[in-house]
Structure formats: structure tokens, C-alpha cells
Coordinates of C-alpha atoms in Angstrom, one line a residue:
Chain A
M1 CA 173.4 128.5 72.4
K2 CA 171.3 127.4 69.3
E3 CA 170.6 124.0 71.0
L4 CA 169.3 125.9 74.3
V5 CA 167.1 128.0 72.2
L6 CA 165.7 124.8 70.5
E7 CA 165.2 123.0 73.9
Y8 CA 163.2 125.8 75.2
L9 CA 161.4 126.2 72.0
K10 CA 160.2 122.6 72.3
V11 CA 159.3 123.1 76.1
F12 CA 157.2 126.2 75.1
V13 CA 155.5 124.8 72.1
V14 CA 154.5 121.4 73.6
G15 CA 153.6 122.9 76.9
G16 CA 151.5 125.7 75.3
L17 CA 149.7 123.3 73.0
I18 CA 148.6 121.0 75.9
C19 CA 147.2 124.3 77.5
V20 CA 145.4 124.9 74.1
I21 CA 143.7 121.7 74.3
G22 CA 142.5 122.6 77.7
Q23 CA 141.4 125.9 76.6
I24 CA 139.5 124.4 73.7
L25 CA 137.7 122.1 76.1
L26 CA 137.0 125.0 78.5
D27 CA 135.4 127.0 75.8
K28 CA 133.8 124.5 73.8
T29 CA 132.2 122.0 76.2
K30 CA 131.4 124.1 79.2
L31 CA 133.6 121.7 81.3
T32 CA 134.6 123.4 84.5
S33 CA 138.3 123.6 85.3
A34 CA 138.1 120.7 87.9
R35 CA 136.9 118.3 85.3
I36 CA 139.5 119.3 82.7
L37 CA 142.2 118.7 85.4
V38 CA 140.7 115.2 86.1
L39 CA 140.6 114.4 82.5
F40 CA 144.2 115.5 81.8
V41 CA 145.6 113.6 84.8
V42 CA 143.8 110.4 83.8
A43 CA 144.8 110.9 80.2
G44 CA 148.4 111.4 81.2
C45 CA 148.4 108.2 83.1
F46 CA 147.0 106.1 80.3
L47 CA 149.1 107.8 77.7
G48 CA 151.9 106.7 79.8
A49 CA 150.8 103.3 79.9
I50 CA 150.6 103.1 76.3
G51 CA 154.1 104.6 75.8
I52 CA 153.2 107.9 74.2
Y53 CA 153.8 110.2 76.9
E54 CA 157.3 109.0 77.6
K55 CA 158.3 109.9 74.0
L56 CA 156.8 113.3 74.6
A57 CA 158.5 113.9 77.8
D58 CA 161.8 112.9 76.2
F59 CA 161.1 115.4 73.5
A60 CA 159.7 118.3 75.3
G61 CA 160.9 117.9 79.0
A62 CA 159.2 120.4 81.1
G63 CA 156.8 121.1 78.3
A64 CA 155.3 117.7 79.0
T65 CA 156.0 117.2 82.7
V66 CA 154.8 120.5 84.0
P67 CA 151.2 120.4 82.5
L68 CA 148.9 118.0 84.4
P69 CA 149.1 115.1 82.1
G70 CA 152.7 115.0 83.3
F71 CA 151.3 114.4 86.8
G72 CA 149.3 111.5 85.4
Y73 CA 152.4 110.2 83.6
N74 CA 154.4 110.4 86.8
L75 CA 151.7 108.5 88.4
Y76 CA 152.0 105.7 85.8
K77 CA 155.9 105.8 86.2
G78 CA 155.7 105.4 90.0
V79 CA 153.3 102.6 89.9
C80 CA 155.5 100.6 87.6
A81 CA 158.6 101.2 89.5
E82 CA 156.8 100.0 92.7
I83 CA 155.6 97.0 91.1
D84 CA 159.0 96.1 90.0
Q85 CA 160.3 96.6 93.5
N86 CA 157.6 95.4 95.8
G87 CA 155.4 93.3 93.5
F88 CA 151.5 93.4 93.7
L89 CA 151.7 96.0 96.6
G90 CA 153.0 98.5 94.2
V91 CA 149.7 98.6 92.5
F92 CA 148.4 100.2 95.8
T93 CA 151.3 102.2 96.8
G94 CA 153.0 103.4 93.6
G95 CA 150.5 106.1 92.5
I96 CA 150.3 107.8 95.8
K97 CA 153.9 107.6 96.3
A98 CA 154.8 109.3 93.0
A99 CA 152.3 111.9 93.7
A100 CA 153.6 112.5 97.3
A101 CA 156.0 115.4 96.7
G102 CA 153.5 117.5 94.6
V103 CA 150.4 116.7 96.9
A104 CA 152.3 117.4 100.0
A105 CA 153.9 120.6 98.8
A106 CA 150.3 121.7 97.9
I107 CA 149.2 120.9 101.4
I108 CA 152.0 122.6 102.9
F109 CA 152.2 125.7 100.7
G110 CA 148.4 126.0 100.8
F111 CA 148.2 125.7 104.4
L112 CA 150.9 128.4 104.9
A113 CA 149.2 130.6 102.5
S114 CA 145.9 130.3 104.4
L115 CA 147.8 131.3 107.6
L116 CA 149.5 134.3 105.8
F117 CA 146.9 135.8 103.3
N118 CA 143.1 136.5 103.2
A119 CA 140.8 136.2 100.2
K120 CA 140.9 139.4 98.2
E121 CA 138.2 140.8 96.0
K122 CA 138.5 140.5 92.2
Chain B
M1 CA 86.0 146.3 96.5
N2 CA 88.0 143.5 94.8
K3 CA 91.6 144.5 94.3
H4 CA 92.7 141.3 92.7
L5 CA 92.9 141.8 89.1
G6 CA 92.9 139.3 86.1
G7 CA 94.9 136.1 86.6
Q8 CA 97.9 137.3 88.7
S9 CA 97.6 140.8 89.6
I10 CA 96.7 143.4 92.3
K11 CA 95.5 146.9 91.6
F12 CA 95.8 149.0 94.9
A13 CA 92.9 150.9 96.1
E14 CA 95.0 153.3 97.9
P15 CA 98.3 153.6 96.0
V16 CA 101.3 153.0 98.4
S17 CA 103.8 155.9 98.6
I18 CA 107.5 154.9 98.1
V19 CA 108.6 157.4 100.7
S20 CA 112.3 157.0 100.5
A21 CA 114.9 154.7 98.8
A22 CA 118.6 154.2 99.8
S23 CA 121.4 152.5 98.2
V24 CA 124.6 151.3 99.6
V25 CA 127.1 149.8 97.0
G26 CA 130.6 148.4 96.8
S27 CA 133.5 150.2 95.1
K28 CA 133.1 148.6 91.8
E29 CA 129.5 149.6 91.4
G30 CA 130.7 153.0 92.6
E31 CA 133.0 153.1 89.7
G32 CA 130.3 152.3 87.2
P33 CA 128.1 154.6 85.0
L34 CA 125.5 155.0 87.9
S35 CA 128.0 156.1 90.4
R36 CA 126.6 159.5 91.2
Y37 CA 123.2 158.2 92.2
F38 CA 124.1 156.0 95.0
D39 CA 123.9 157.1 98.6
V40 CA 126.9 155.4 99.8
I41 CA 129.9 153.9 98.1
L42 CA 132.0 151.7 100.3
S43 CA 135.6 151.8 99.7
D44 CA 136.1 148.6 101.7
I45 CA 134.4 145.5 100.4
L46 CA 134.6 144.0 103.7
A47 CA 132.6 147.1 105.3
G48 CA 135.0 146.9 108.1
K49 CA 133.7 143.3 108.9
K50 CA 135.6 140.0 109.2
S51 CA 133.8 138.0 106.3
W52 CA 132.0 138.6 103.1
E53 CA 128.9 137.3 104.7
K54 CA 129.1 139.7 107.8
A55 CA 129.9 142.5 105.3
E56 CA 126.7 141.8 103.3
S57 CA 124.7 142.0 106.5
E58 CA 126.4 145.1 107.5
I59 CA 125.6 146.8 104.0
L60 CA 122.0 145.7 104.4
R61 CA 121.8 147.3 108.0
Q62 CA 123.3 150.5 106.6
S63 CA 120.8 150.7 103.7
L64 CA 117.7 149.9 105.8
E65 CA 118.7 152.5 108.4
L66 CA 119.6 155.2 105.7
A67 CA 116.2 154.6 104.2
V68 CA 114.4 155.2 107.5
K69 CA 116.5 158.3 108.0
K70 CA 115.7 159.7 104.5
A71 CA 112.0 158.9 105.2
D72 CA 112.2 161.4 108.1
T73 CA 110.8 158.7 110.3
E74 CA 112.1 156.5 113.1
L75 CA 112.5 152.8 113.6
D76 CA 109.7 152.5 116.0
K77 CA 107.3 153.7 113.3
I78 CA 108.3 150.7 111.0
D79 CA 105.6 148.2 111.4
Y80 CA 107.3 145.4 109.3
I81 CA 110.6 144.7 107.7
I82 CA 110.7 142.6 104.8
T83 CA 114.1 141.6 103.3
G84 CA 115.8 139.0 101.6
D85 CA 119.3 138.0 100.0
L86 CA 121.1 135.2 98.3
L87 CA 123.0 133.5 101.2
N88 CA 122.0 130.2 102.6
Q89 CA 119.0 130.5 104.9
N90 CA 118.7 134.1 104.3
T91 CA 121.5 134.7 106.8
G92 CA 122.3 138.3 105.1
S93 CA 119.1 139.4 106.2
T94 CA 119.1 137.8 109.5
Y95 CA 122.3 139.4 110.7
G96 CA 121.6 142.6 108.7
A97 CA 118.0 143.3 110.2
M98 CA 118.6 141.7 113.5
D99 CA 119.7 144.9 115.3
L100 CA 116.8 147.0 114.1
Q101 CA 114.5 144.9 116.3
R102 CA 111.3 145.3 114.4
P103 CA 108.8 142.6 113.2
M104 CA 110.3 141.0 110.4
F105 CA 109.8 138.7 107.5
A106 CA 112.7 137.2 105.5
V107 CA 111.8 136.4 101.9
F108 CA 113.6 134.5 99.1
G109 CA 113.1 135.1 95.4
A110 CA 116.8 134.9 94.4
C111 CA 117.6 138.1 92.5
S112 CA 113.9 139.0 92.2
T113 CA 113.7 139.5 95.9
I114 CA 113.2 143.3 95.9
G115 CA 110.2 142.7 93.7
E116 CA 108.8 140.3 96.2
A117 CA 109.6 142.4 99.2
L118 CA 108.0 145.5 97.6
S119 CA 104.9 143.6 96.4
L120 CA 104.3 142.2 99.9
G121 CA 105.0 145.4 101.6
A122 CA 102.6 147.3 99.4
V123 CA 100.0 144.7 100.1
F124 CA 100.4 145.1 103.7
V125 CA 100.1 148.9 103.5
D126 CA 97.1 149.0 101.2
G127 CA 95.4 146.4 103.1
G128 CA 95.6 148.2 106.2
F129 CA 97.8 145.8 108.2
A130 CA 100.7 148.1 108.3
H131 CA 101.2 151.9 108.1
T132 CA 104.8 151.7 107.2
V133 CA 107.0 148.9 105.8
L134 CA 110.7 148.8 105.2
A135 CA 111.6 146.6 102.2
G136 CA 115.2 145.6 101.1
A137 CA 117.4 143.3 99.5
S138 CA 121.2 142.8 99.5
S139 CA 123.9 140.7 97.6
H140 CA 127.6 140.5 97.9
F141 CA 130.0 139.4 95.0
C142 CA 132.5 137.7 97.0
A143 CA 130.0 135.9 99.3
A144 CA 127.9 134.7 96.2
E145 CA 131.0 133.7 94.3
K146 CA 132.1 131.6 97.4
Q147 CA 128.6 130.0 97.9
F148 CA 127.6 129.5 94.1
R149 CA 130.9 129.2 92.1
F150 CA 134.4 128.9 93.2
P151 CA 136.7 130.5 95.8
L152 CA 137.8 134.0 94.8
E153 CA 141.3 133.3 94.2
L154 CA 140.7 130.3 91.9
G155 CA 142.2 131.3 88.5
T156 CA 139.4 130.8 86.2
Q157 CA 137.8 132.4 83.2
R158 CA 134.4 133.8 83.0
P159 CA 132.3 133.0 79.7
P160 CA 131.0 136.1 78.0
S161 CA 127.3 135.2 79.0
S162 CA 128.2 135.5 82.6
T163 CA 127.1 138.1 85.0
W164 CA 128.7 139.8 87.8
T165 CA 127.0 139.8 91.2
V166 CA 126.5 143.3 92.5
T167 CA 127.8 144.2 96.0
G168 CA 125.2 146.4 97.8
A169 CA 121.9 146.7 99.3
G170 CA 118.9 148.8 98.3
S171 CA 115.9 149.6 100.7
F172 CA 112.7 151.4 100.4
V173 CA 110.2 152.8 103.0
L174 CA 106.6 152.3 101.8
S175 CA 103.8 154.1 103.6
K176 CA 100.0 154.9 103.5
D177 CA 101.1 158.6 103.8
G178 CA 103.6 160.2 101.5
E179 CA 104.2 161.7 98.1
A180 CA 104.9 160.2 94.7
P181 CA 106.2 157.9 93.4
F182 CA 103.6 155.2 94.3
I183 CA 103.2 151.6 94.0
T184 CA 99.8 151.2 92.0
G185 CA 99.8 147.6 91.3
V186 CA 101.8 144.4 91.2
T187 CA 101.7 141.4 89.1
T188 CA 103.2 138.1 90.7
G189 CA 105.1 135.7 88.6
K190 CA 104.9 132.1 88.3
I191 CA 107.9 129.9 88.3
V192 CA 109.0 129.2 84.7
D193 CA 111.4 126.5 83.7
M194 CA 112.5 126.5 80.1
G195 CA 115.1 123.8 80.3
V196 CA 118.2 126.1 80.8
K197 CA 120.9 124.6 82.9
D198 CA 124.0 126.7 82.3
Q199 CA 124.8 128.5 85.6
N200 CA 126.9 130.9 83.4
N201 CA 123.8 132.0 81.4
M202 CA 121.5 133.2 84.0
G203 CA 120.0 135.9 81.6
A204 CA 118.8 133.2 79.5
A205 CA 117.3 131.1 82.3
M206 CA 115.4 134.2 83.6
A207 CA 114.1 135.8 80.4
P208 CA 111.2 133.5 80.0
A209 CA 110.0 134.2 83.6
A210 CA 110.2 138.0 82.9
A211 CA 108.4 137.6 79.7
D212 CA 105.8 135.6 81.2
V213 CA 105.1 137.9 84.1
I214 CA 105.1 141.1 81.8
A215 CA 102.8 139.5 79.4
A216 CA 100.5 138.6 82.2
H217 CA 100.7 142.3 83.6
F218 CA 99.6 143.7 80.2
R219 CA 96.7 141.3 80.0
D220 CA 95.6 141.7 83.5
F221 CA 95.7 145.5 83.4
K222 CA 94.7 145.8 79.9
R223 CA 97.6 147.8 79.1
T224 CA 100.2 147.9 76.3
P225 CA 104.0 148.5 76.5
G226 CA 103.4 152.1 75.5
Y227 CA 101.7 152.9 78.9
Y228 CA 105.1 152.9 80.5
D229 CA 108.1 155.2 80.2
C230 CA 110.4 152.4 81.2
I231 CA 110.0 148.5 81.7
I232 CA 112.8 147.8 83.8
T233 CA 114.0 144.2 84.3
G234 CA 116.3 143.1 87.2
D235 CA 119.5 141.4 85.8
L236 CA 118.9 140.0 82.6
G237 CA 122.0 141.4 81.0
T238 CA 122.7 141.7 77.4
V239 CA 121.9 138.0 76.5
G240 CA 118.6 138.0 78.5
K241 CA 117.4 141.3 77.2
E242 CA 117.7 140.2 73.7
L243 CA 115.8 137.0 74.5
L244 CA 113.2 138.8 76.5
I245 CA 112.5 141.2 73.5
K246 CA 112.1 138.3 71.2
L247 CA 109.8 136.3 73.5
L248 CA 107.3 139.2 74.2
D249 CA 107.4 140.0 70.6
A250 CA 106.0 136.5 69.9
E251 CA 103.3 137.4 72.4
G252 CA 102.6 140.5 70.4
F253 CA 104.1 143.1 72.8
D254 CA 107.0 145.1 71.5
I255 CA 108.9 146.5 74.3
S256 CA 112.0 147.0 72.4
K257 CA 111.8 150.9 72.7
N258 CA 111.3 151.3 76.4
H259 CA 113.0 148.3 77.9
T260 CA 116.0 148.6 80.1
D261 CA 117.8 146.3 82.5
C262 CA 119.4 147.2 85.8
G263 CA 122.1 144.6 85.0
I264 CA 123.1 146.5 81.8
E265 CA 122.6 149.9 83.5
I266 CA 124.9 149.4 86.6
F267 CA 128.3 148.4 84.9
N268 CA 130.5 149.4 82.0
P269 CA 131.3 145.9 80.5
E270 CA 134.1 147.4 78.3
I271 CA 136.1 148.8 81.3
Q272 CA 134.8 146.9 84.1
D273 CA 135.1 143.3 82.7
T274 CA 131.6 142.4 83.8
H275 CA 130.7 140.6 80.5
A276 CA 126.7 140.4 80.2
G277 CA 126.0 142.7 83.1
G278 CA 125.2 142.9 86.8
S279 CA 123.3 140.4 88.7
G280 CA 122.2 139.5 92.3
C281 CA 119.5 140.7 94.6
A282 CA 121.2 144.1 95.0
C283 CA 121.5 144.7 91.2
S284 CA 117.8 145.6 90.8
A285 CA 117.6 146.9 94.3
V286 CA 120.2 149.5 94.2
T287 CA 119.7 150.4 90.5
F288 CA 115.9 151.1 91.3
A289 CA 116.7 152.8 94.6
G290 CA 119.5 155.0 93.3
Y291 CA 118.8 155.6 89.6
F292 CA 115.3 155.1 88.7
Y293 CA 113.7 156.3 91.9
S294 CA 115.5 159.6 91.6
K295 CA 114.4 159.9 88.0
L296 CA 110.8 159.3 89.1
K297 CA 111.3 161.9 91.8
K298 CA 112.5 164.4 89.3
R299 CA 109.6 163.5 87.0
E300 CA 111.9 162.7 84.3
I301 CA 110.0 159.6 84.0
N302 CA 106.5 159.0 85.5
R303 CA 105.4 155.5 84.9
V304 CA 107.5 152.5 85.3
L305 CA 107.1 148.8 85.4
F306 CA 109.9 147.4 87.6
V307 CA 110.4 143.5 87.1
P308 CA 113.2 142.2 89.1
T309 CA 114.2 138.7 88.0
G310 CA 115.4 135.6 89.8
A311 CA 117.0 132.3 89.0
L312 CA 115.9 129.8 91.6
L313 CA 118.9 127.6 91.9
S314 CA 120.9 126.3 94.8
P315 CA 124.4 124.8 94.6
V316 CA 122.8 121.5 95.4
S317 CA 120.2 121.6 92.7
F318 CA 122.9 122.9 90.2
M319 CA 125.3 120.0 91.1
Q320 CA 122.3 117.4 90.5
G321 CA 121.8 118.7 87.0
E322 CA 118.5 120.3 87.6
N323 CA 117.3 122.9 85.3
I324 CA 117.4 126.5 86.7
P325 CA 113.8 127.7 87.1
S326 CA 113.1 131.4 87.4
I327 CA 110.6 133.9 88.6
A328 CA 110.0 137.5 88.2
H329 CA 107.7 140.0 90.0
A330 CA 106.3 143.2 88.4
V331 CA 105.7 146.3 90.4
V332 CA 104.1 149.3 88.9
A333 CA 105.4 152.7 90.1
E334 CA 103.8 155.8 89.1
N335 CA 103.9 159.5 90.0
K336 CA 100.0 159.8 89.6
R337 CA 97.9 157.8 92.1
Chain C
M1 CA 104.1 130.4 79.1
N2 CA 104.0 127.4 77.1
Q3 CA 106.7 125.0 78.9
S4 CA 106.1 122.1 76.8
E5 CA 109.2 120.0 75.7
L6 CA 108.8 121.4 72.2
A7 CA 108.6 125.0 73.4
K8 CA 111.7 124.3 75.6
E9 CA 113.6 123.0 72.6
R10 CA 112.7 125.9 70.6
Y11 CA 113.8 128.2 73.4
L12 CA 117.1 126.7 73.8
E13 CA 117.6 127.0 70.1
L14 CA 117.0 130.8 70.7
V15 CA 119.3 130.8 73.6
K16 CA 122.1 129.3 71.6
K17 CA 121.9 132.0 68.9
A18 CA 121.6 134.7 71.5
T19 CA 124.5 133.6 73.6
P20 CA 127.9 135.1 72.5
N21 CA 130.7 132.5 72.1
S22 CA 133.8 132.7 73.9
K23 CA 136.6 134.3 71.8
I24 CA 138.2 131.0 71.4
L25 CA 141.1 132.0 69.1
K26 CA 142.1 134.8 71.3
N27 CA 141.8 132.6 74.5
C28 CA 143.9 129.8 72.8
V29 CA 146.6 132.2 72.0
K30 CA 146.7 133.6 75.5
A31 CA 146.6 130.0 76.9
F32 CA 149.3 129.0 74.6
I33 CA 151.7 131.7 75.5
I34 CA 151.2 131.6 79.3
G35 CA 151.1 127.9 79.5
G36 CA 154.2 127.6 77.4
L37 CA 156.0 130.2 79.6
I38 CA 155.1 128.4 82.8
C39 CA 156.6 125.2 81.2
C40 CA 159.7 127.2 80.2
L41 CA 160.0 128.2 83.9
G42 CA 159.8 124.6 84.8
Q43 CA 162.5 123.7 82.4
F44 CA 164.6 126.5 83.7
I45 CA 164.2 125.4 87.4
H46 CA 165.0 121.8 86.3
A47 CA 168.1 123.0 84.6
V48 CA 169.4 124.8 87.7
L49 CA 168.6 121.9 90.0
E50 CA 170.6 119.5 87.8
R51 CA 173.7 121.5 88.6
F52 CA 173.4 120.6 92.2
G53 CA 174.4 117.0 91.4
L54 CA 170.9 115.6 92.5
S55 CA 169.4 112.4 91.0
K56 CA 167.0 112.6 88.2
T57 CA 163.8 111.8 90.4
E58 CA 165.2 114.4 92.9
V59 CA 165.3 117.0 90.3
S60 CA 161.9 116.4 89.0
S61 CA 160.4 116.2 92.4
Y62 CA 162.1 119.4 93.5
T63 CA 161.0 121.1 90.4
S64 CA 157.4 120.2 91.1
I65 CA 157.8 121.4 94.6
I66 CA 159.1 124.8 93.6
L67 CA 156.3 125.3 91.0
V68 CA 153.8 124.3 93.5
F69 CA 155.3 126.9 95.9
L70 CA 155.0 129.6 93.1
G71 CA 151.6 128.7 92.4
A72 CA 150.5 128.8 96.0
F73 CA 152.5 132.1 96.8
F74 CA 151.0 133.9 93.8
T75 CA 147.5 132.5 94.7
G76 CA 148.0 134.0 98.3
I77 CA 149.0 137.5 97.1
G78 CA 146.0 137.5 94.9
W79 CA 147.8 137.6 91.6
Y80 CA 147.0 134.0 90.3
D81 CA 143.2 134.7 89.7
K82 CA 144.1 137.6 87.7
L83 CA 146.5 135.5 85.6
G84 CA 143.8 132.9 85.2
N85 CA 141.3 135.3 84.1
F86 CA 143.8 136.3 81.5
A87 CA 145.4 132.9 80.4
G88 CA 142.4 130.4 81.2
A89 CA 143.7 127.0 80.8
G90 CA 147.2 128.4 80.2
S91 CA 147.4 128.8 84.0
I92 CA 145.0 126.1 85.1
V93 CA 146.7 123.1 83.2
P94 CA 150.4 123.5 84.6
I95 CA 151.2 122.1 88.0
T96 CA 151.0 125.8 89.3
G97 CA 147.2 125.6 88.4
F98 CA 146.9 122.6 90.7
A99 CA 148.6 124.4 93.5
N100 CA 146.3 127.4 92.9
S101 CA 143.3 124.9 93.1
V102 CA 144.5 123.8 96.7
T103 CA 145.5 127.2 98.0
A104 CA 142.5 129.1 96.7
P105 CA 139.8 127.3 98.8
A106 CA 142.2 127.1 101.8
V107 CA 142.4 130.9 101.7
E108 CA 138.9 131.4 101.1
F109 CA 137.5 129.0 103.6
K110 CA 139.8 130.2 106.5
K111 CA 136.7 132.0 108.0
E112 CA 135.2 128.7 108.7
G113 CA 138.0 127.6 110.8
F114 CA 141.1 125.6 110.2
I115 CA 139.6 122.2 110.7
L116 CA 136.3 122.3 108.9
G117 CA 137.3 125.3 106.8
V118 CA 140.8 125.1 105.6
G119 CA 141.4 121.5 106.3
A120 CA 138.1 120.2 104.9
K121 CA 137.7 122.5 102.0
M122 CA 141.3 122.5 100.7
F123 CA 140.7 119.9 98.2
I124 CA 137.2 120.7 97.0
V125 CA 138.6 121.5 93.6
A126 CA 141.7 119.4 93.4
G127 CA 140.5 116.4 95.4
P128 CA 138.9 114.8 92.3
V129 CA 142.3 115.1 90.7
I130 CA 143.9 112.9 93.2
V131 CA 141.0 110.5 93.6
Y132 CA 140.8 109.8 89.9
G133 CA 144.7 110.1 89.3
T134 CA 145.1 107.2 92.0
L135 CA 142.4 105.0 90.5
A136 CA 143.8 105.5 87.1
S137 CA 147.3 104.6 88.4
V138 CA 145.9 101.4 90.0
L139 CA 144.2 100.5 86.9
V140 CA 147.4 100.9 84.8
G141 CA 149.2 99.3 87.6
L142 CA 147.1 96.2 87.5
F143 CA 147.4 96.0 83.8
Y144 CA 151.3 96.3 84.1
F145 CA 151.5 93.7 86.8
F146 CA 149.7 91.0 84.8
T147 CA 151.3 91.9 81.4
R148 CA 155.0 92.5 82.5

């Protein structure tokens, strides 16, 4: 039980802190959310390449993989795995392959939502 | 006689009566502090239509027809319609005024549009080119968000300096014959660009344009701020108000006692989460048509300087990193000729 | 009005003073809590899926898919923008925010039709993420290829 609490505490704190970085950027730099998302994904990819993000993901699990830098880290992992398997072709196919599940899900559910729902006033 | 006055003003020989004013607003505006002054408060932000854009046109149509009805006149008697809005290519006005089938000018001055429409309408009437003119302006929160910012369902935070686009339309019938209040003069603004780029701080972008036209107005008419019971800007909000007062103070005009802003009047930011205030073409149009017009009619106030303010940006100019130039038009409304 | 560069500079100083700052501390606390909770939800989904004996990649892929579904669903029923207004980056940064940024334009631009509205506008916010994510992956891929 104690272990479980500790596990979720790590997820909560790391995930929360990554969001706090985003919030500071949002409030201090006037970057729009789209720019922050781009920044985070690219950062995750490079942090993966230099080996930092893997340690963070081992430590915090979903706390590191659910925020968008985790998506970038996933791209990095995907491209390396593809290169190991298919050589140079992997440079092209790895990233998109790794992103496939998330992107396809977003397209599918986004499309379904557009069928079912209408935009509402705030 | 020469009616042009000073550098950028007109003093009308035959003051133009504002025969009627009509305001149609959305439900959020209807929950605000000015609720009881509006003619129609819609419960459905779509106004029974299929899109935000269609809804805006419908709201404009309703307010135009209501102004005609309140003026006790008929559509045939309207010589010109002058309206404008924020949608691309003025489509809000196009579809809104289309069914009325009267000669029409669509104008664009962003949120200062009603000032532009009233100025031009009064010029038409005083010049004898028209007997009766119908002037109006509209905006719609959802349509404006969609065009200028983000899709409505996107989960973003709005900074404290941002303003909330008013859903509604305000319309006025101007005529050669009629009772007080009258439009006795106008001062037409110049485009002012003081380097503001922040789309979430429109009040700061527009305050210099308002200050410029108000100062020009005082010089042209040789008046001081004390001449007016109220100096009413369009949608500067709390940030823009502070800046305007400072800018005019530097020019030697103290308007801190009689200045008010439609964007500040129309919402209660504490309860309604509207941050710096209301904005959009409808903000000044409905607040003047609803609130200030009725105060003029009841003679609680007798002389006002109405200064709608507009930020002249487009989504393209904004994305290309251009500054946000602004404009404001001053209209004098008085109970005495 | 004097619109010289100097006057502009002075005015922008004035603007800076007059513009209220975001309540950054309060916003950060809200972002921390909501962001942390969304991650915990991800961890929970992950833990449940692990019990079905799926492979590691399958588990993380399905976790993403379920989170994306939740983001899209709550966007559709009109809750996610309210959460975003409260939590800011706390609901933008998790993958549910990615789903929100795809679903929101899809729902909004439905009126412009399913091809040029929903289809074309779906990625107006999230598109750059995929473009630059892919470019970054190619860069690190090249680096990996030549240095492994």
C-alpha cells in the first residue's frame, strides 16, 4: 500500500511539475498553447536522445509519459527501434510509426465528436 | 456655411435627431449590470440559426427592424442603411440587412463601427442627402472567437487584460425631424499605431486612438472635458481606461471625473469572468442604444461625447506580426440643439 | 498624436505598468494539481491494462488511446474548455490536451462541411506538433543512425 501511494505521488508530482513549466511559459512569455505544445514535444524528443527522459519515465511512469514531452520521447524511442530493425529507412518511418496510435486516435475520436456534438458557447 | 470645423470635425447646421435606439443582446449580456436597459435578451445564442455567423446577422436584423418600429416609421421611409461588423467582408451586415431591401452602405471600423455609422448617417441627414438613416453594428462572441482566436472548445486561459466580445446588435434611426437627443457634431479619428502587438490587450492598443480623437475634438470645438456629462469610450476596458486618462492628462485634459467605458459598464467581471471588460462592435452599440440613450431621453444626462474605439487588425496581419493600429470616432449627442 | 519610435517606446512602458499580470502562482498551483491528476489517471489506466497481460508497448499505446478518447469526449460535451479555463497548462500539456486541440476545431468547423471544415481544420492547432515532432524525430534518428 505504501509503495502504491509513493508510486502515484511520484506520478502526480512529476506530471504536475511539467505542467507548471508550461504554465509559467504561458503566463510569462505570451506563447500560445500551440507553441508550447510544439516546444514540449521537440524538447521531449531531444531529452530522450540525450538519455534524460528515459530516467524520468522510469522514475515517474505516467507522470512523464502522459504530458506532451512524453509524446516526443516516444518519437525518439520509435525512431531508434526502427533504425535498429530497418536501418536508415527507420529515420523516416520511426517517428510517425511511434506517433501512430495517438494521432490516429485523435483523428478517430475527433471526427466522431464532430459527428455527435456541436460547439457550445462559453 | 462651412460646417467643417478645425482639423477633423464637423459641426452640424441642423442637428440630427436620434429618433430611436434598439438593442438586442445575448444571454450573458442580459445577465450583466445593464440587463434592464436592453430591448431584447436572447436566450439562445444561436438565435434559432445554424451557425454563429448566421446568428449574428439575425441579431442585427432584429435590432434594425426594432429601431424602425420604435421610431414609428416604416422601412420604405429609410433612405439608407449604414451598418458594419467584425466578420470577414462584412458578411454579418450583408446577411443581416439583406432582407430589409433598402439602399445600403456596409462600413468597417472594427469595434468603432457604430461611431463611423452614426457619423456618416448624420452627415447624410444634415447634408440633405437623406431624410432618415438607419445605422447599426453587430458582433457575436462565438463568431469573433472562431475568426480571431481559437475554436470555442479549445481549453485555453484568457489573460487578465483580455476582453470579452459582446454578442448583440445596436441600431439607431437618425432623422431630420424628431426630438432630442440630437447629434450636433462629430470628430473623425485618424489611425493611430503606438506599437502594441498583443491581441490580448486591445484596450492598450486602442487607448491612444481614443486619446487622439478626444483631444482633437476638444481643440476643434474649443471645449473642455467639463462641457460633457459623460465621455463614453467604446471598449477600452479597465486597462485601456487607465491609459486613456493618463494620455489625455499629458495633453492637458482631465477626463477622470466624467469618463466611462461601455466595456466596463456592460459586464460584471467578478461574477462574469470577463476580465478587462466587454469588446466588439456591439459593445458600444448596445450600451449606447440601451443604457446611455435612455439616460439622455430621461434627461439624467444631457451632453455626451460618444467615442467608440476599434482595433484594426485581421487574423492575417496579426499572424504576420504587424502592430495593431487603432481608430476611434467621436460623436456628440446633446439634448439641446 | 506623436507616433515617433521614442513615443512608442514610452507608451509601451506605460502599457506594461497598466497591464495586470496573470496570477501566476495561483495558475501554477491549479496547473500542478490538474496536470498531476490527469497523469495519475494515466498511471491508473496503465496499471489496469497491465493486468490483461498485454505487452509493454501495447499497454502504453492503449493508455494513450484511452486518454485521447477521454480528451475528445470531454471536449465534445463542452467540459474540456471549462477545465482549460481553470487549469491552463494543467490540461493543455497532458495528451488529453492534444486530443482537445484536435477535437475543438473539428467540432467548431463542422459548419464549413466535412471536407474543408472538419477535415482541413482538424489540425490547425495540433498540426504543428506533428510537423515539428516528426522533424525532431528525424534529426535525432539521423544522429542515432550515425553514432550507434
